[in-house]
Amino acid sequence: MSLQADNIIETKGALILGAGAAGLFTALKLAPYPALVLADTHPGVSGSSARAQGGIAASVAKGDSWQAHAADTVAAGAGLCDPEIAALVAREAAARIDDLVRFGAPFDRREDGSLAVGREAAHSAARIVHVRGDRAGAAVMQALTERAMATASITLLEGFHAIELAVEDGRVAGLFARYNSGGAPRLMLFRAQEVILATGGLGALYAVTTNPAETRGEGLGMAARAGALIADPEFVQFHPTAIAVGRAPAPLATEALRGEGAMLIDENGRRFMPAIDPMAELGPRDIVARAIHRQIAAGHKVFLDCREAVGAKFAEEFPTVYEACREAGIDPATQPIPVAPAAHYHMGGIATDTRGRTSLEGLRAVGECAATGLHGANRLASNSLLEALVFGARLAEDLRERGTLRLGRGTLPTPERFHLLPPPKALREAMTRLVGLERNAEGLNEALRIIAQIERAGGHEPTLLNMTATAKLVVSGALARRESRGSHFRTDYPQTDPTGVRTFMTLARAEHMIAEPQAVAGARSRA
Ligand SMILES: Cc1cc2nc3c(=O)[nH]c(=O)nc-3n(C[C@H](O)[C@H](O)[C@H](O)COP(=O)(O)OP(=O)(O)OC[C@H]3O[C@@H](n4cnc5c(N)ncnc54)[C@H](O)[C@@H]3O)c2cc1C
């Protein structure tokens, strides 16, 4: 499809799409080289970054080592992490935390002034740097935004919703973005020497998610529609205990509550986890999430009962969760909290190398929309913000070394607030029901039929095509992976295949598989 822009801006520099942690940190690391950062939402509160609660993993404490961090990452990835990438990220983590401190992130400290670190599931040491308990994302984003706004080389533009990459002579040369001006929708072509996607994950393609509305896989979809290689699309991590009160995004009932002894019960007060895992409520995230999913699928309601374990200390010890419960009319000190698993994090994404380069000339990707090989089939807690920082810095260093960035001329508009339409309800429901915690060939094929209907009904609307492209890649990856591993569970293939390798596919390949299902077996091209 060829789009006609109302206006053209030449940036002749780095054009970063997305103002979450990945986009802003990359822009700051590029400075003093110019970067134009575009987003549909307001920087600072944009994307999943501002909602991160736990913190950022880094082996900064005495007795810990980057080798141990790398080993934990590889173990969590269920055989599909790239060990060299895990080592590289763990090794560079401390330097990136130093950068954040320099940019003003107010991490919690111990009395001797050293960084305070917490421990999270599947980490063999305490290594999560945090801010005021559960405020890491909001505090880091506030620091990055203030710093970016005070940096002369960075231009932040909100109110632009990107819909398609501009490809010229086989190279990504910019992107088309919608904006509203004077009450009318307009289309801008931003031309740039380097386009960097930092568009986050895809949680909002699911009916129940912890992600905000703007993270709906559109950057991945845009790149895929332009022909980029996509890696590991089938791996979507679900958080076991989102608070199920119909809020979007769903607030989290943090894992620390189960750590304190909170129990999972059904509507009759019956505990079900002891019969499923020897560690009961403290079993691995996937197992707990699937157990809750099965209860709900069997018609039960599931609650997290904190009355005995936390009780009257709730408001003081878990203020964020307490607030979310109170807003929904629940007093978690005296009432069980209704919970359900929610789409939380996408391990897959646009395949990138160690400098953020994608398979398309002129296009780079960083943060949750990229797949670097770090996470494998399951992300280790608090490794995602870290991945954004490590690869943002590497990408920036690579571009600065090349010295290609110059800000060109053009009059930048100040658009009105952009109202995002939510993804179609039928798509979100199909993704949750058929492409969620438990999948099988029949359900995945039904999902593909529903996606095709949605595409037909929506014509060639680019925003919709971005979302359906991403959904098709997730479903095709899940169909091609005839095994269960990490976050991906097939009821028709419940075993792990010892020969399993990472998935790499293009949208064209996924569409070929959909048209000719016998091609599925050959879908994985390289380990
Ligand atoms: C509730 C919650 C808690 C979490 N806790 C942690 C944690 O403790 N530690 C950790 O490491 N990770 C955590 N994560 C995951 C982590 O927050 C994300 O992986 C990370 O923030 C992603 O950063 P990002 O910059 O890649 O994307 P985001 O922060 O999601 O930013 C995406 C940006 O792209 C913009 N955008 C997207 N599409 C378009 C478009 N088409 N046009 C214009 N703009 C667009 C958005 O508006 C936004 O500005 C958590 C996630 C959630 C949801």
CSV table of N, CA, C and O in Angstrom, one decimal, residues 65 236 452:
chain,number,residue,atom,x,y,z
A,65,SER,N,27.8,-12.3,41.1
A,65,SER,CA,28.7,-12.1,40.0
A,65,SER,C,27.9,-12.1,38.7
A,65,SER,O,26.7,-12.6,38.7
A,236,VAL,N,5.0,-15.9,24.9
A,236,VAL,CA,4.3,-14.8,25.6
A,236,VAL,C,4.2,-15.2,27.1
A,236,VAL,O,3.7,-16.2,27.4
A,452,ALA,N,-8.3,-13.9,10.2
A,452,ALA,CA,-8.5,-13.6,8.8
A,452,ALA,C,-9.9,-12.9,8.6
A,452,ALA,O,-10.0,-11.9,7.8
